[in-house]
mmCIF file of C-alpha atoms in Angstrom:
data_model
loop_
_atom_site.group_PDB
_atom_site.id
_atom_site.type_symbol
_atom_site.label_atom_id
_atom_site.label_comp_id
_atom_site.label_asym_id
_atom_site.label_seq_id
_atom_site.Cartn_x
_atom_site.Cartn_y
_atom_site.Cartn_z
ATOM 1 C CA UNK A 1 2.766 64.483 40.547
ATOM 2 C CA UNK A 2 3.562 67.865 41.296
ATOM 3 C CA UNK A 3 -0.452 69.445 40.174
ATOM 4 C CA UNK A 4 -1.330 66.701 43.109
ATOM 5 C CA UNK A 5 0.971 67.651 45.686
ATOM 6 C CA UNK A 6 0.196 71.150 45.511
ATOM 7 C CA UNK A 7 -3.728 69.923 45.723
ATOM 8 C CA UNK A 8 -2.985 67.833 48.703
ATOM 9 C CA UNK A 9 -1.083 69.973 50.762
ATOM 10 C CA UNK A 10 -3.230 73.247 49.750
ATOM 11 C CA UNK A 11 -0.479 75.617 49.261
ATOM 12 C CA UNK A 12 0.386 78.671 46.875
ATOM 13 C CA UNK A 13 2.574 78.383 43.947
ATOM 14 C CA UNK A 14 5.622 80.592 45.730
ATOM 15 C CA UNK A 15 5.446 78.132 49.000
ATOM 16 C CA UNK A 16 5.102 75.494 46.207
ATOM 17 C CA UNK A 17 8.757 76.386 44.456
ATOM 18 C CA UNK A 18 10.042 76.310 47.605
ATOM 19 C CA UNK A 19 9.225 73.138 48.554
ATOM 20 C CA UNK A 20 10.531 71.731 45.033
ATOM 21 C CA UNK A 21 13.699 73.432 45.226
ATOM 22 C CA UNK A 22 14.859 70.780 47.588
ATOM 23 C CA UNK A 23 15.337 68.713 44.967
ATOM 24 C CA UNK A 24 17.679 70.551 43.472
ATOM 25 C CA UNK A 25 19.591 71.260 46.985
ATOM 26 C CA UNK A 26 19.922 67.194 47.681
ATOM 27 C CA UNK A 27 21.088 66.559 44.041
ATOM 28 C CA UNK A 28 23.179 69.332 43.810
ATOM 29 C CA UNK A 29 24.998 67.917 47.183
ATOM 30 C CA UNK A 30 25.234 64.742 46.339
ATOM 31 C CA UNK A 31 26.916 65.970 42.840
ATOM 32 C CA UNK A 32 29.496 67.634 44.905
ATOM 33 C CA UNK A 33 30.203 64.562 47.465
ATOM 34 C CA UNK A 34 29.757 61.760 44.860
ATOM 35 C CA UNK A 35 33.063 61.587 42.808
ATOM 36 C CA UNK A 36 35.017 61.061 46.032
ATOM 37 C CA UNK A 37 32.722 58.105 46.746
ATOM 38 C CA UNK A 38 32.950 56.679 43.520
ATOM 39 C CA UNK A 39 36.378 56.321 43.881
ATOM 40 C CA UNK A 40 36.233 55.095 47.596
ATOM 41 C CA UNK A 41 33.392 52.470 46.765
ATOM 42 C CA UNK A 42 33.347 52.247 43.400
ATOM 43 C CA UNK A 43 30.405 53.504 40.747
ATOM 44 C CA UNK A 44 28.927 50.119 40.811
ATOM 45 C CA UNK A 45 28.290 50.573 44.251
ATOM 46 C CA UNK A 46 27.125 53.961 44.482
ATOM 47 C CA UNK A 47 24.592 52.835 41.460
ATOM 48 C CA UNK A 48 22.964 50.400 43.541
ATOM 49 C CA UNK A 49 22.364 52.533 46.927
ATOM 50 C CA UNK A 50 21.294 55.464 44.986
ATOM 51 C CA UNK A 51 18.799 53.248 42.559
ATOM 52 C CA UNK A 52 17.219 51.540 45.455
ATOM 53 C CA UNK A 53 17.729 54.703 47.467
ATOM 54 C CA UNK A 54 14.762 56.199 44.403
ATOM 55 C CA UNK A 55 12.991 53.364 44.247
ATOM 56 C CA UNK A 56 12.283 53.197 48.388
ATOM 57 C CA UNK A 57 11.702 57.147 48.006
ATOM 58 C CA UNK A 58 9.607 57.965 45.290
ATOM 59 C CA UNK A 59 6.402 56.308 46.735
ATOM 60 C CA UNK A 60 6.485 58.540 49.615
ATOM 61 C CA UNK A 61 6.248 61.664 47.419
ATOM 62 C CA UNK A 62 2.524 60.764 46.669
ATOM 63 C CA UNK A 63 1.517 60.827 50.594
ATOM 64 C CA UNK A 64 3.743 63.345 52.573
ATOM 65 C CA UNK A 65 0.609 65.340 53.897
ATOM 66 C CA UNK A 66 2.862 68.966 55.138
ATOM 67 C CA UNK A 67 5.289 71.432 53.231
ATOM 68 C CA UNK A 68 7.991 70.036 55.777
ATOM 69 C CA UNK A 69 7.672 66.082 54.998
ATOM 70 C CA UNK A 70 7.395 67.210 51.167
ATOM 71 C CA UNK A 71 10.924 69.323 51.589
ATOM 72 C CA UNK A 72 12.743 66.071 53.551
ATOM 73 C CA UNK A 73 11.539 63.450 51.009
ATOM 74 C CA UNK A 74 12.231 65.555 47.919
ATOM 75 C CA UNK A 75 16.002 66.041 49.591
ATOM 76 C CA UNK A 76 16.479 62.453 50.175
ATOM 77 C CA UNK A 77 15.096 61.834 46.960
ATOM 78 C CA UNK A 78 17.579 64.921 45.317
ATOM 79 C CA UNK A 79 20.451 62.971 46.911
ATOM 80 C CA UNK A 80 19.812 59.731 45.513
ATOM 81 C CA UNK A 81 18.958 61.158 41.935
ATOM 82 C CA UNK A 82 22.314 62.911 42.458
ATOM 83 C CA UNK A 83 24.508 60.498 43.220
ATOM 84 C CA UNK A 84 23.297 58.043 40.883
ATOM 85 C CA UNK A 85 23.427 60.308 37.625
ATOM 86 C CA UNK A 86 27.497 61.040 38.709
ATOM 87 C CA UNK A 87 27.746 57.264 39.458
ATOM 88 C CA UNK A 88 26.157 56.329 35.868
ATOM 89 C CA UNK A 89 28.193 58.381 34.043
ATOM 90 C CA UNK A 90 31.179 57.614 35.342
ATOM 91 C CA UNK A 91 30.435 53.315 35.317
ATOM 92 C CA UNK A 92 29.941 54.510 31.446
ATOM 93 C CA UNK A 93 32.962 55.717 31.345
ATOM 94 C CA UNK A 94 34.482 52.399 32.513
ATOM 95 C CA UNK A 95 32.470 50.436 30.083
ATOM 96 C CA UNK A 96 33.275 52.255 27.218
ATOM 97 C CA UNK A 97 36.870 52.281 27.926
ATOM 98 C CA UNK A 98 36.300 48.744 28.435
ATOM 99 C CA UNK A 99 34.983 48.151 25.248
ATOM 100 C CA UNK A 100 37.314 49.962 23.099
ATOM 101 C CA UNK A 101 34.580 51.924 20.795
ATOM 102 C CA UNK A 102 31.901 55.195 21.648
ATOM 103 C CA UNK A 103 29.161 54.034 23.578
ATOM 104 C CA UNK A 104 28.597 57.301 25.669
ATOM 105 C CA UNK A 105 25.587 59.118 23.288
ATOM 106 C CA UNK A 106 23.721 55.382 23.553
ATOM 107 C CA UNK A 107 23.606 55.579 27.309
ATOM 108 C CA UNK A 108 22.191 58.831 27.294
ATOM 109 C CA UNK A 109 19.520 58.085 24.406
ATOM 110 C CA UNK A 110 18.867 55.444 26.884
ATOM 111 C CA UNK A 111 18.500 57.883 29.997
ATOM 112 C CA UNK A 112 15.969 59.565 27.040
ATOM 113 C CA UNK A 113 14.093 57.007 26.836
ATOM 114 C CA UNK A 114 13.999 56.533 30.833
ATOM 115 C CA UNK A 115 12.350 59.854 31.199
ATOM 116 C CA UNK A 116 9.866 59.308 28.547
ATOM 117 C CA UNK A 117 8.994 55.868 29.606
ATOM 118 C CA UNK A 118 8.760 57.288 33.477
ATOM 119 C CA UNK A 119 6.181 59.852 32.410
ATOM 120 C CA UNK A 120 4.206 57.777 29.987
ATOM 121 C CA UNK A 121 3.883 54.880 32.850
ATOM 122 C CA UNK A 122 2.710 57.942 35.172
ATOM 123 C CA UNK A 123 0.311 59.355 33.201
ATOM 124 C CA UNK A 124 -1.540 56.465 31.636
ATOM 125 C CA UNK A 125 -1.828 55.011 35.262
ATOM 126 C CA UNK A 126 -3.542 58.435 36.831
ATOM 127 C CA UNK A 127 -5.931 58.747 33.428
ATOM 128 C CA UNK A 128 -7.071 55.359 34.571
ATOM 129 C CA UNK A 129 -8.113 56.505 37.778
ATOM 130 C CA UNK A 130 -5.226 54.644 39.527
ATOM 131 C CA UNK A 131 -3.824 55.858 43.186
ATOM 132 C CA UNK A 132 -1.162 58.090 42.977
ATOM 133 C CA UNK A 133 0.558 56.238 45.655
ATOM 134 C CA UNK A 134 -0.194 52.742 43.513
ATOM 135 C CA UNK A 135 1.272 54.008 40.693
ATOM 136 C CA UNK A 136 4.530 55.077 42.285
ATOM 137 C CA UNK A 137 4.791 51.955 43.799
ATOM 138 C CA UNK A 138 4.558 50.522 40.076
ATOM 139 C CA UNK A 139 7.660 52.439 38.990
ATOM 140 C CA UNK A 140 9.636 51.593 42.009
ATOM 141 C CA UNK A 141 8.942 47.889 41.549
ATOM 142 C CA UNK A 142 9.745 48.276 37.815
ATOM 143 C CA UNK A 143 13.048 50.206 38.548
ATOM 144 C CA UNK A 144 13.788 47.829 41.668
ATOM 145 C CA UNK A 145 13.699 44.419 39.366
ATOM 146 C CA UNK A 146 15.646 46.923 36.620
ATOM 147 C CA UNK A 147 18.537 47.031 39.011
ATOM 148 C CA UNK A 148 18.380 43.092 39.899
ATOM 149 C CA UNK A 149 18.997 42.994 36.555
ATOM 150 C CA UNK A 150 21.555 44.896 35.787
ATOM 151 C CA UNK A 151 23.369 44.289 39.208
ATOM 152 C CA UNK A 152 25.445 41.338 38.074
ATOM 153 C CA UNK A 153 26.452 42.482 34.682
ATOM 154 C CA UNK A 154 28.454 45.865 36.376
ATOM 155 C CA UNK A 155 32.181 45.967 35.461
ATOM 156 C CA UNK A 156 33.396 45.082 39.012
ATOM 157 C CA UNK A 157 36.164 48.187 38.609
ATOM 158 C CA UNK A 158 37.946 47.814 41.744
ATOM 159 C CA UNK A 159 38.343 50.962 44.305
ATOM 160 C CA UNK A 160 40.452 53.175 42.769
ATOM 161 C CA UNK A 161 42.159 56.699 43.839
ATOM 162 C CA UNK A 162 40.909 55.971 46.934
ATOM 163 C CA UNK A 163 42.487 58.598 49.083
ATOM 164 C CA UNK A 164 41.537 61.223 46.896
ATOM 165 C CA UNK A 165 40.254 64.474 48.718
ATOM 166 C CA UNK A 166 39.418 67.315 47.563
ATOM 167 C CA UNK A 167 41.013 68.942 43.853
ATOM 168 C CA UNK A 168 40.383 72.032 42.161
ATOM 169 C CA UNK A 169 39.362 71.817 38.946
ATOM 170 C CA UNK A 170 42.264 73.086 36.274
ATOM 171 C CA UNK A 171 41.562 74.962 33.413
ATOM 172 C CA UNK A 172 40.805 71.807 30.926
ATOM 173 C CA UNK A 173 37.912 70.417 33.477
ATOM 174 C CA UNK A 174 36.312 73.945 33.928
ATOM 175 C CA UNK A 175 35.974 74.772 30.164
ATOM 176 C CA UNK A 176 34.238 71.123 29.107
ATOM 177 C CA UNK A 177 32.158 72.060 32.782
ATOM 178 C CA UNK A 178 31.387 75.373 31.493
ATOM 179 C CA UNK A 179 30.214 73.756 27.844
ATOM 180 C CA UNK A 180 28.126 71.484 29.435
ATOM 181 C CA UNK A 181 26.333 73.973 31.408
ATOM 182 C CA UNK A 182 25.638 76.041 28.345
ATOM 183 C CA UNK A 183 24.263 73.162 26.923
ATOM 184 C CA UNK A 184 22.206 71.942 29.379
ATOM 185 C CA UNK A 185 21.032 75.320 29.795
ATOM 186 C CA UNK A 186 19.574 75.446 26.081
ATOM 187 C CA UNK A 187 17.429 71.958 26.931
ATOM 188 C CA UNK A 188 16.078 73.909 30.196
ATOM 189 C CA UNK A 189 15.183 76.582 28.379
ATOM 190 C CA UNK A 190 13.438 74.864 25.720
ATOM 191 C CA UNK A 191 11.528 72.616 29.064
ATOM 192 C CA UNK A 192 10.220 75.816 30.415
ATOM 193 C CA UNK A 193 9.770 78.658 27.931
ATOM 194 C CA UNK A 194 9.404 76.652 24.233
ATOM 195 C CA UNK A 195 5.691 76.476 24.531
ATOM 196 C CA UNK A 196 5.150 80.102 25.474
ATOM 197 C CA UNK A 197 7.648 81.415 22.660
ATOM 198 C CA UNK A 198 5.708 79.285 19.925
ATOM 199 C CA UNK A 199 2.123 80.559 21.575
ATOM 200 C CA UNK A 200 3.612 84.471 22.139
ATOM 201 C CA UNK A 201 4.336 84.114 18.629
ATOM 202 C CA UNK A 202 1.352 82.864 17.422
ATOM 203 C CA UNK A 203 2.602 80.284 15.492
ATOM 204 C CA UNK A 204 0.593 77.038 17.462
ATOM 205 C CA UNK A 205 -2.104 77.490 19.677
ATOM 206 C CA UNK A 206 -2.208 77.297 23.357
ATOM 207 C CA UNK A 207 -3.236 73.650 23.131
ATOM 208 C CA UNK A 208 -0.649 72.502 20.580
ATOM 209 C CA UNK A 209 2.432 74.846 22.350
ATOM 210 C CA UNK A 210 3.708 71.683 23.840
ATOM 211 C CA UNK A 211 4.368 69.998 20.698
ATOM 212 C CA UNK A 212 7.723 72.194 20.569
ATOM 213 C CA UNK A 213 9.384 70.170 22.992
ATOM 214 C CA UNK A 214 8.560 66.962 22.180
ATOM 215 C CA UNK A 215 9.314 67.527 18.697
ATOM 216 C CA UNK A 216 13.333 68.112 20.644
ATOM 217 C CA UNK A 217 12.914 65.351 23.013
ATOM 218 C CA UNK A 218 12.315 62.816 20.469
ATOM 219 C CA UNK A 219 15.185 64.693 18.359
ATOM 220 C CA UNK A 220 17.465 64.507 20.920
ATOM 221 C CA UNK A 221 16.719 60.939 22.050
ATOM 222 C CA UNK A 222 16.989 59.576 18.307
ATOM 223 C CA UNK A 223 20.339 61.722 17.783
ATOM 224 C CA UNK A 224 21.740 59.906 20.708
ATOM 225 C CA UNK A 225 20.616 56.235 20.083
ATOM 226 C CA UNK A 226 22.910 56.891 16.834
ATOM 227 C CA UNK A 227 25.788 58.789 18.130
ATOM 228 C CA UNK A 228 27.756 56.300 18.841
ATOM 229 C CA UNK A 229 27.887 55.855 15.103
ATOM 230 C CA UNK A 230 28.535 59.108 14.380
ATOM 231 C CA UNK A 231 31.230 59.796 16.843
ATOM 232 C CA UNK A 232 32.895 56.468 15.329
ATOM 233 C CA UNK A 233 32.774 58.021 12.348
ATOM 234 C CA UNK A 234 33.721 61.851 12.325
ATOM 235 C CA UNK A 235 35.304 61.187 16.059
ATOM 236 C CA UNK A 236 34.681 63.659 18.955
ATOM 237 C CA UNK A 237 36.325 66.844 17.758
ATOM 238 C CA UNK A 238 34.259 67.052 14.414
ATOM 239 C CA UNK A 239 31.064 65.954 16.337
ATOM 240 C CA UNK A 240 31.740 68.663 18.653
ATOM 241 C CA UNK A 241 32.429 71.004 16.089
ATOM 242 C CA UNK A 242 29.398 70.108 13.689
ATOM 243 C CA UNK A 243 26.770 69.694 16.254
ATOM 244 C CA UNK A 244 26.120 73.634 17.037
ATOM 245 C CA UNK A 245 25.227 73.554 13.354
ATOM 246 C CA UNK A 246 21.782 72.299 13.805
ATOM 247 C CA UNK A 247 21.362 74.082 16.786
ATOM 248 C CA UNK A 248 22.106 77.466 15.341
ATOM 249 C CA UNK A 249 20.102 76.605 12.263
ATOM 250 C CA UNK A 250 17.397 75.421 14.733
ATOM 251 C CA UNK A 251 17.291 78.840 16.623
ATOM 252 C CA UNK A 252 17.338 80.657 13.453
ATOM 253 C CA UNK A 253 14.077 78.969 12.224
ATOM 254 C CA UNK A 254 12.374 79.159 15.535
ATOM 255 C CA UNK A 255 13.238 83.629 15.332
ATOM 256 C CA UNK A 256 12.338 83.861 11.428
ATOM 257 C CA UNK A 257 9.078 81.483 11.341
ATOM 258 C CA UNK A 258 6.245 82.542 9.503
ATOM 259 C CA UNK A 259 4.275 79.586 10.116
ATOM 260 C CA UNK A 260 4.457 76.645 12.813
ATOM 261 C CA UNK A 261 5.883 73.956 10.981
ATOM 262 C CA UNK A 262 9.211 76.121 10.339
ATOM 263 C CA UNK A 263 9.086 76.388 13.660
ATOM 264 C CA UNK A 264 8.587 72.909 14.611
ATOM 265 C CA UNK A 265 11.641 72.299 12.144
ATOM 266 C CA UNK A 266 13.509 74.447 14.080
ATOM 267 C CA UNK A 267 12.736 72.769 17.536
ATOM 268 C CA UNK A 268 13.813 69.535 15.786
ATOM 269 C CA UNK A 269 17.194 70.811 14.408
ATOM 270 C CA UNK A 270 18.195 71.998 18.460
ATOM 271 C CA UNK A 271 16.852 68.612 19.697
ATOM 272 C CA UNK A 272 19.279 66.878 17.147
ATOM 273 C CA UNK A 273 22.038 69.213 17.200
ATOM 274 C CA UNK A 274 22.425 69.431 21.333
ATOM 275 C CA UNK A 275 22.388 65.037 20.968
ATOM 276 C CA UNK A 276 25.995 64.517 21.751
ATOM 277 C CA UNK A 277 27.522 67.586 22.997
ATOM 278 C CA UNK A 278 27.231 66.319 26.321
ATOM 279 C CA UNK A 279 28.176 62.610 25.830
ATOM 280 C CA UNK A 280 31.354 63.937 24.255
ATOM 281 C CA UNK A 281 32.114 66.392 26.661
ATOM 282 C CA UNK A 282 31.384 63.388 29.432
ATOM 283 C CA UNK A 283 33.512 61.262 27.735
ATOM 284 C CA UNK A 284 36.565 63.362 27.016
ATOM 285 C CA UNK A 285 36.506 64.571 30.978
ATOM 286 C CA UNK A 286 37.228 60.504 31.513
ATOM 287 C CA UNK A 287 40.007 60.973 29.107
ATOM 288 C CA UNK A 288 41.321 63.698 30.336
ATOM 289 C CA UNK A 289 45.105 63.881 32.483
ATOM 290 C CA UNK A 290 44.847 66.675 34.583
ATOM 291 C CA UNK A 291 42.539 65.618 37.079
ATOM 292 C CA UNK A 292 40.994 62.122 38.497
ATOM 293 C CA UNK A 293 38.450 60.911 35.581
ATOM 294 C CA UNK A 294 35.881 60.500 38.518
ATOM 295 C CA UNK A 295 36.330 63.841 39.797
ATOM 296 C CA UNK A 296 35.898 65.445 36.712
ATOM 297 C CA UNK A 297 33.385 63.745 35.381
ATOM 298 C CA UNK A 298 31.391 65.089 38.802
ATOM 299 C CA UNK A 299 32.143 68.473 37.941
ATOM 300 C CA UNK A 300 31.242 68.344 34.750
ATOM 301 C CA UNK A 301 28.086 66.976 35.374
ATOM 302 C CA UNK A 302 27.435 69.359 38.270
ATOM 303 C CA UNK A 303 27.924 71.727 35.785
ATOM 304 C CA UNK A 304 26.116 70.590 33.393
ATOM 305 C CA UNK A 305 22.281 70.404 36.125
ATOM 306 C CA UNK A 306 23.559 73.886 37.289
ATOM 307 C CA UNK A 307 23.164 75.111 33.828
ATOM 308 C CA UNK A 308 19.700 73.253 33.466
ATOM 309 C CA UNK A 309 18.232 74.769 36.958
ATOM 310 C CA UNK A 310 19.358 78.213 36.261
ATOM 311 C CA UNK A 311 19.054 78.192 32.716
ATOM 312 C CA UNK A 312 15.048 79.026 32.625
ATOM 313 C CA UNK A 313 15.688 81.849 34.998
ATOM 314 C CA UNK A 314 18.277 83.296 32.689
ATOM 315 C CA UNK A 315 15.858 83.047 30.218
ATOM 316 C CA UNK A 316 13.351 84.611 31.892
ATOM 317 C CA UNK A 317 15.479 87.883 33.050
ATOM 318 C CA UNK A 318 16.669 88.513 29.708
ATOM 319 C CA UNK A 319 12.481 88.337 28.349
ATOM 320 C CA UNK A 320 11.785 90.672 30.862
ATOM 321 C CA UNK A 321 14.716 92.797 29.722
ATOM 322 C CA UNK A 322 14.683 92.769 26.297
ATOM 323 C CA UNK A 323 11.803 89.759 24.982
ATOM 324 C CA UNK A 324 11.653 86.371 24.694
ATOM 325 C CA UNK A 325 12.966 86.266 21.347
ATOM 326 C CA UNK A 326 15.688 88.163 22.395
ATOM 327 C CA UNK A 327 16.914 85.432 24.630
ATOM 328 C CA UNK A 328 16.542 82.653 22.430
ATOM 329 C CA UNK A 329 18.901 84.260 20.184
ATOM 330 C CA UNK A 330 21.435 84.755 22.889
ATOM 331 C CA UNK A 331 21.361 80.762 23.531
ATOM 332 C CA UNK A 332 21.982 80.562 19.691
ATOM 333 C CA UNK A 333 24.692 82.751 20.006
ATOM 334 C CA UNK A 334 26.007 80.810 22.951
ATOM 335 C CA UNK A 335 26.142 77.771 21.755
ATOM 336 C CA UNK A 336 28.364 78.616 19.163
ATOM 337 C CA UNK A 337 30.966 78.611 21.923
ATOM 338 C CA UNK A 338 31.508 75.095 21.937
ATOM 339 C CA UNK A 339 32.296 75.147 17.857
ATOM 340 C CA UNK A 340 35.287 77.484 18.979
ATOM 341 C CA UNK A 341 36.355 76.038 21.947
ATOM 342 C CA UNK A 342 36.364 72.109 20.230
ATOM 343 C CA UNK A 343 39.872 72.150 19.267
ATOM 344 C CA UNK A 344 40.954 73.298 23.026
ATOM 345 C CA UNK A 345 38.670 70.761 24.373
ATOM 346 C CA UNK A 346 40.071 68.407 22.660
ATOM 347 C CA UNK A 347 44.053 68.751 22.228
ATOM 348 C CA UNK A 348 46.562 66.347 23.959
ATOM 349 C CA UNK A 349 47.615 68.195 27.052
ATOM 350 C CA UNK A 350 43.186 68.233 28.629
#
């Protein structure tokens, strides 16, 4: 919806980013506020008022007629979207403690498929000449009866650590943070600058340059509707360990491509290599002692959307520096980080 907002409100691309970084100032809040609540109110809780909170929201980003409505309703909506993504991940964390076996990598093939299924709703309704506003209020209806679903089958958790206030990360919590930010950083980059690499490169033309990161989305959504298998079967350390494989392989094939389908290979390999680095790393700061599992998983998720909202500007210094292909070799190199820093990530005393 953004091409229309811009149209509707008649404003230039730098007023524009302004306006949208709003979103990223209410999530980024509610990240910081939300583990404390989950533990005062519980996730289940915090799942409902920030799901409705989107789904009462999100129709009144196709109508706010100034810059300054825009910026409110994108901060409200930043806050729900926030607090909801810590609250998820940490109700997951319940469940799958609950249940005894990985389950992690399926809820975020899941979350996948949300996004996908979001924009493909979106778009088909617009090419049929649908209201903007009508088709919002489509997806909120869609996610409101989602969430009468799923109300009554949330593990009713309790209240726990309820007088928790505020704890500095250790050591443990900051490195799996820091890992998740360098991975979420790679799928930001590959959002915002995949297409123009392939195009710059001219391996795929300006219509096709797209095709990149769908190739990775669909990767990355397949690699984590079977991760739970995986991690069942080579367990978290290995998984964490083998999965920068296919990333580095990936990068290497995007650099040395003749042709586009090496590179589409490539995009492929990152898509399924970056799967279930973050699952793990959201499921081992649940399992970790050092710190209140609802805590840390907050910080490792804030982490985690830091990396993927400053990730394409990182990108985008280092092209200016030294070239675009240039900086996809340094998120190649950085990803190798998490193959070295598995075995800390994963030992007894974290």
């Amino acid at each position: 919806m953004v091409p229309l907002a811009k149209e509707r409100l008649a404003i230039d691309d730098g007023e524009l980013g302004l306006v949208l970084l709003w979103l990223g100032v209410g999530s980024a809040v509610a990240m910081l506020v939300t583990g404390a609540a989950n533990a005062r109110y519980g996730s289940q809780t915090i799942i409902l008022g920030g799901g409705l909170g989107l789904a009462l929201i999100l129709p009144w980003l196709a109508v706010a007629s100034t810059s300054l409505w825009l910026g409110a309703v994108l901060l409200a909506f930043g806050v729900s979207l926030g607090s909801i993504d810590i609250a998820m991940n940490v109700h997951a964390t319940e469940v799958e403690r609950a249940a005894g076996r990985p389950l992690m990598s399926g809820f975020h093939g899941q979350f996948c498929i949300g996004e996908i299924a979001g924009s493909a709703i979106m778009t088909t309704s617009l090419s049929l000449g649908t209201d903007a506003l009508v088709s919002t209020l489509i997806c909120s209806a869609l996610m409101t009866i989602a969430l009468a679903l799923a109300w009554p089958r949330f593990l009713a958790t309790g209240r726990t650590e309820q007088r928790l206030g505020f704890v500095l990360p250790d050591r443990g919590v900051l490195l799996i943070a820091t890992l998740a930010a360098m991975t979420f950083l790679v799928e930001g980059a590959m959002l915002d600058w995949s297409a123009l690499f392939l195009v710059d490169q001219g391996l795929v033309s300006k219509a096709h340059g797209g095709f990149g990161y769908m190739l990775f989305s669909i990767a990355m959504t397949a690699g984590r509707l079977g991760g739970d298998a995986v991690v069942t079967r080579l367990g978290d350390r290995t998984t964490l360990m083998l999965g920068t494989l296919p990333i580095m392989a990936g990068f290497a094939a995007l650099l040395a491509a003749p042709v586009g389908p090496i590179a589409m290979a490539g995009c492929l390999l990152i898509g399924l290599g970056a799967a279930n680095i973050v699952p793990v790393l959201c499921r081992r700061a649940g399992k970790q002692k050092t710190m209140p599992a609802r805590l840390a998983i907050a910080v490792t998720t804030t982490a985690g959307y830091t990396g993927l909202f400053v990730g394409p500007a990182i990108v985008g210094f280092i092209s200016n520096m030294a070239g675009l292909p240039w900086a996809f070799a340094m998120l190649g190199v950085l990803l190798c980080s998490v193959t070295l820093a598995a075995p800390i990530v994963m030992a007894d005393r974290y």
